[in-house]
Coordinates of C-alpha atoms in Angstrom, one line a residue:
M1 CA 125.3 85.9 137.2
D2 CA 125.0 88.8 139.6
L3 CA 124.9 92.0 137.5
R4 CA 127.2 93.7 140.0
H5 CA 129.9 91.3 138.8
L6 CA 129.9 93.0 135.4
Y7 CA 130.7 96.4 136.8
R8 CA 133.3 95.0 139.2
I9 CA 134.9 93.1 136.3
S10 CA 135.1 96.3 134.3
V11 CA 136.8 98.1 137.2
F12 CA 139.2 95.2 137.6
Q13 CA 140.0 95.3 133.9
K14 CA 140.9 98.9 134.1
V15 CA 143.3 98.2 137.0
A16 CA 144.9 95.4 134.9
E17 CA 145.1 97.7 131.9
T18 CA 146.7 100.7 133.7
G19 CA 148.9 98.7 136.1
N20 CA 147.8 100.2 139.4
F21 CA 144.9 101.4 141.4
T22 CA 145.7 105.1 141.2
R23 CA 145.6 105.4 137.4
A24 CA 142.6 103.1 137.2
A25 CA 140.7 105.4 139.7
Q26 CA 141.6 108.5 137.7
A27 CA 140.4 106.8 134.4
L28 CA 137.1 105.7 136.0
N29 CA 136.7 109.0 138.0
L30 CA 136.4 107.1 141.2
S31 CA 138.4 107.2 144.4
K32 CA 141.3 104.7 144.8
S33 CA 139.6 103.2 147.9
V34 CA 136.4 102.5 145.9
V35 CA 138.4 100.9 143.1
S36 CA 140.3 98.7 145.6
Q37 CA 137.0 97.7 147.3
H38 CA 135.4 96.7 144.0
V39 CA 138.3 94.4 143.2
S40 CA 138.4 92.9 146.7
D41 CA 134.6 92.2 146.5
L42 CA 135.1 90.6 143.1
E43 CA 137.8 88.3 144.5
R44 CA 135.7 87.4 147.4
D45 CA 132.6 86.6 145.3
L46 CA 134.7 84.6 142.8
N47 CA 136.8 83.0 145.5
V48 CA 140.0 83.6 143.6
R49 CA 143.0 86.0 143.9
L50 CA 143.2 88.2 140.9
L51 CA 146.0 90.6 142.0
N52 CA 149.0 90.3 144.2
R53 CA 149.4 93.6 146.2
S54 CA 152.3 95.1 148.0
T55 CA 152.9 98.6 149.4
R56 CA 154.7 99.6 146.2
S57 CA 153.3 97.5 143.3
V58 CA 150.4 95.4 141.9
S59 CA 150.9 92.3 139.8
I60 CA 148.3 90.2 138.1
T61 CA 147.9 86.5 138.9
Q62 CA 147.4 83.9 136.2
E63 CA 143.7 83.8 137.0
G64 CA 143.6 87.6 136.8
H65 CA 145.2 87.6 133.4
S66 CA 142.6 85.1 132.1
L67 CA 139.7 87.2 133.5
A68 CA 141.2 90.5 132.3
D69 CA 141.6 89.2 128.7
A70 CA 138.0 88.0 128.7
A71 CA 136.8 91.3 130.2
E72 CA 138.7 93.3 127.6
Q73 CA 136.9 91.4 124.8
M74 CA 133.6 91.9 126.5
I75 CA 134.2 95.6 126.9
D76 CA 135.3 95.9 123.3
I77 CA 132.1 94.1 122.0
I78 CA 129.8 96.3 124.2
G79 CA 131.7 99.4 123.3
T80 CA 131.4 98.7 119.6
A81 CA 127.6 98.0 119.9
I82 CA 127.1 101.3 121.8
E83 CA 129.2 103.2 119.2
R84 CA 127.1 101.7 116.4
L85 CA 123.9 102.7 118.2
E86 CA 125.2 106.2 118.7
N87 CA 126.3 106.5 115.1
E88 CA 123.0 105.3 113.9
Q89 CA 121.3 108.3 115.5
H90 CA 123.3 110.4 113.0
L91 CA 123.8 108.1 110.0
P92 CA 121.1 105.6 108.9
S93 CA 122.5 102.0 108.8
G94 CA 121.4 98.4 109.2
M95 CA 118.8 96.2 107.5
I96 CA 115.3 97.2 106.4
R97 CA 113.0 94.2 105.7
I98 CA 110.2 95.1 103.4
T99 CA 107.2 93.2 101.9
A100 CA 105.2 94.5 99.0
S101 CA 103.2 93.3 96.0
Q102 CA 105.2 92.2 93.0
N103 CA 103.5 94.8 90.9
L104 CA 104.5 97.7 93.1
A105 CA 108.0 96.3 93.6
I106 CA 108.7 96.0 89.9
V107 CA 107.0 99.3 88.8
Y108 CA 108.2 101.5 91.6
L109 CA 110.0 100.1 94.7
A110 CA 113.0 98.5 92.9
G111 CA 113.9 101.9 91.4
A112 CA 113.1 103.8 94.6
I113 CA 115.2 101.5 96.8
A114 CA 118.1 101.9 94.4
R115 CA 117.8 105.7 94.6
F116 CA 117.5 105.6 98.4
R117 CA 120.7 103.5 98.7
E118 CA 122.6 106.0 96.5
A119 CA 121.9 108.5 99.3
H120 CA 122.3 106.0 102.1
P121 CA 124.8 103.3 101.1
T122 CA 125.1 102.0 104.7
V123 CA 121.5 100.8 104.7
E124 CA 120.8 97.3 103.5
V125 CA 117.4 96.3 102.2
E126 CA 115.6 92.9 101.9
L127 CA 112.5 93.0 99.7
D128 CA 110.0 90.2 99.7
T129 CA 107.4 90.4 96.9
Q130 CA 104.1 88.7 97.4
D131 CA 100.5 89.8 96.6
S132 CA 99.0 88.2 99.7
I133 CA 98.5 90.2 102.9
T134 CA 101.3 89.4 105.3
N135 CA 101.2 89.7 109.1
L136 CA 103.8 92.4 109.7
I137 CA 104.4 91.5 113.3
E138 CA 104.6 87.7 113.0
S139 CA 106.7 87.8 109.9
G140 CA 109.4 90.1 111.2
Y141 CA 109.1 92.8 108.5
D142 CA 109.9 96.4 109.2
I143 CA 107.6 97.8 106.6
A144 CA 104.7 96.3 104.6
F145 CA 103.2 98.2 101.7
R146 CA 99.5 98.2 101.5
I147 CA 97.7 99.2 98.3
G148 CA 94.0 100.1 98.3
W149 CA 91.8 101.2 101.2
L150 CA 93.3 100.8 104.6
K151 CA 91.4 99.3 107.5
I152 CA 91.9 100.4 111.1
T153 CA 94.5 98.1 112.6
E154 CA 97.2 98.1 115.3
L155 CA 99.7 99.3 112.7
H156 CA 100.7 102.8 111.8
A157 CA 100.5 103.9 108.2
V158 CA 102.0 106.7 106.2
K159 CA 100.5 107.5 102.8
I160 CA 103.2 107.4 100.0
A161 CA 101.0 108.1 97.0
D162 CA 97.4 108.1 95.6
F163 CA 96.4 105.8 92.8
E164 CA 93.4 104.8 90.8
M165 CA 92.2 101.4 89.6
V166 CA 91.4 101.7 85.9
P167 CA 89.5 99.3 83.6
C168 CA 91.7 98.4 80.6
A169 CA 92.1 95.9 77.8
S170 CA 94.3 95.2 74.8
P171 CA 93.5 96.9 71.5
A172 CA 92.6 93.5 70.0
F173 CA 90.1 92.9 72.8
V174 CA 88.5 96.3 72.2
R175 CA 88.1 95.6 68.5
K176 CA 86.5 92.2 69.2
F177 CA 84.2 93.1 72.1
G178 CA 83.7 96.9 71.9
P179 CA 82.6 99.5 71.8
F180 CA 82.6 100.4 75.5
D181 CA 80.5 103.4 76.1
S182 CA 79.0 102.5 79.5
P183 CA 80.0 100.3 82.5
M184 CA 77.2 98.0 81.5
D185 CA 79.1 97.2 78.3
L186 CA 81.6 95.4 80.5
S187 CA 79.1 92.9 81.9
R188 CA 79.3 89.4 80.5
K189 CA 82.6 90.2 78.7
P190 CA 85.7 88.1 79.5
W191 CA 87.0 89.6 82.7
I192 CA 90.3 89.0 84.6
V193 CA 89.8 89.4 88.3
L194 CA 92.2 89.8 91.2
T195 CA 91.0 87.6 94.0
I196 CA 92.8 89.6 96.6
M197 CA 90.2 92.3 96.1
S198 CA 87.1 91.9 98.3
D199 CA 84.6 92.8 95.6
Y200 CA 86.3 91.4 92.6
D201 CA 83.0 90.2 90.9
R202 CA 81.5 93.7 91.0
L203 CA 82.7 96.9 89.4
T204 CA 81.4 100.3 90.6
L205 CA 82.3 103.4 88.6
S206 CA 81.3 107.1 88.9
R207 CA 81.1 109.9 86.4
N208 CA 81.2 113.7 87.2
D209 CA 81.3 112.7 90.9
Q210 CA 77.6 112.2 90.7
D211 CA 76.5 109.3 88.5
N212 CA 77.3 105.9 90.0
M213 CA 76.9 102.6 88.2
S214 CA 77.6 99.2 89.6
V215 CA 78.1 96.3 87.3
K216 CA 78.0 92.5 88.0
L217 CA 81.1 90.9 86.5
Y218 CA 81.5 87.3 85.3
P219 CA 85.1 86.4 85.7
S220 CA 86.6 84.1 83.1
I221 CA 90.1 84.0 84.7
R222 CA 91.0 84.5 88.4
T223 CA 94.4 85.2 89.8
N224 CA 95.9 86.5 93.0
S225 CA 98.8 88.2 91.2
G226 CA 98.6 91.7 89.8
M227 CA 101.4 91.1 87.4
T228 CA 99.8 87.9 86.1
A229 CA 96.5 89.7 85.6
K230 CA 98.3 92.3 83.6
Q231 CA 99.9 89.7 81.4
F232 CA 96.5 88.1 80.7
V233 CA 95.2 91.5 79.7
L234 CA 98.1 92.2 77.4
N235 CA 97.5 88.8 75.7
G236 CA 93.9 89.7 75.0
A237 CA 92.4 87.2 77.4
G238 CA 90.1 89.7 79.0
A239 CA 89.6 93.1 80.5
A240 CA 90.7 93.9 84.0
L241 CA 90.7 96.6 86.7
L242 CA 94.4 97.4 87.3
P243 CA 96.2 100.1 89.2
D244 CA 97.1 103.1 87.0
Y245 CA 100.8 103.1 88.0
A246 CA 101.1 99.5 86.7
V247 CA 99.6 100.1 83.3
S248 CA 100.3 103.8 82.5
A249 CA 103.3 103.0 80.4
E250 CA 101.5 100.4 78.3
I251 CA 98.5 102.7 77.8
E252 CA 100.9 105.5 76.6
E253 CA 102.6 103.1 74.2
G254 CA 99.3 101.8 72.9
N255 CA 99.7 98.3 74.1
L256 CA 96.7 98.7 76.4
V257 CA 93.5 100.8 76.1
R258 CA 91.9 102.5 79.1
L259 CA 88.2 101.7 78.9
L260 CA 85.6 104.3 79.8
P261 CA 88.0 107.2 80.4
G262 CA 85.1 109.4 81.6
W263 CA 84.3 107.0 84.4
H264 CA 86.4 106.5 87.6
H265 CA 86.9 103.9 90.3
R266 CA 87.2 105.3 93.8
P267 CA 90.8 106.5 94.5
G268 CA 93.1 104.4 96.7
E269 CA 96.3 104.9 98.6
I270 CA 99.7 103.3 98.6
A271 CA 100.8 103.3 102.2
A272 CA 103.8 102.1 104.2
T273 CA 102.7 100.4 107.3
F274 CA 104.8 99.6 110.3
V275 CA 104.4 98.5 113.9
H276 CA 106.0 101.2 116.1
R277 CA 106.0 105.0 115.5
R278 CA 108.0 105.8 118.6
R279 CA 111.7 105.0 118.8
M280 CA 111.7 104.1 115.1
P281 CA 115.3 103.4 113.9
L282 CA 116.8 106.2 111.9
R283 CA 117.1 104.0 108.8
L284 CA 113.3 103.5 108.7
R285 CA 112.5 107.2 109.3
A286 CA 115.0 108.1 106.5
F287 CA 113.4 105.5 104.2
I288 CA 109.8 106.6 104.7
D289 CA 110.7 110.3 104.4
F290 CA 112.6 109.6 101.2
L291 CA 109.6 107.7 99.7
K292 CA 107.2 110.4 100.4
E293 CA 109.2 112.9 98.4
D294 CA 110.4 110.4 95.7
A295 CA 106.8 109.1 95.1
R296 CA 105.5 112.6 94.7
T297 CA 107.8 113.0 91.7
T298 CA 107.4 109.5 90.3
F299 CA 103.6 109.1 90.6
N300 CA 102.9 112.6 89.3
K301 CA 104.2 111.4 86.0
H302 CA 101.3 108.9 85.7

């Protein structure tokens, strides 16, 4: 369809709505002659009479009524869409599609999203939990949470919080295989590894920011799920390197023991990654800004 038809149809619809060319011209801020010419051009292009004109009145033909009704629906739909876009610039709304690890979703994101929606009830959220790395662009997600050490990609990233991977085990495991005074004490002990980590069979820890020790690990159980690894550790199946935010509660309650507290793994980041920084929908900007503040309060407790 010639795009000029759309404008001419909207002019014709205003004539049909107001009942004459003069009022339509005033409503459209056009001259009466321009309005008349648009309608005449539309009738010519469509090869149909839309209006019956006389020196004193204008009446709409049957074909004109049909087109005017369809045009009114079209204008209402477009007007509603434009109004929604304009409102979104002031009020976050719409759907946010998120992908994150199950661990992060359960320990933090579920609560954070609930708190966010209390402040922004017009925003809907879809959360897909999986521990594998997802292609953000191909999968259609708005935000993907990455945990660890970000690589340079085509994506933009905003740090939400810092975290540390900590070696931990159940009290029963410590009694059976301890004591653990040095990273070397972890070698050849039952070890639960996360296969999504690139160096899962080697543990490097530092002490006093100077002493570094790297230990070869011999995994007894492998899993790609952080939550599953945590359950293995809680059941005494082995020790594991797990994120502090995921095990801090269990350590405080005595259900898990942090091994080698004087030694530390290199710190990592929890980051929200997204495709476009410019022209980001207000709902995404509001969500990311909320998380940066909310995570500061939440993760400082750990």
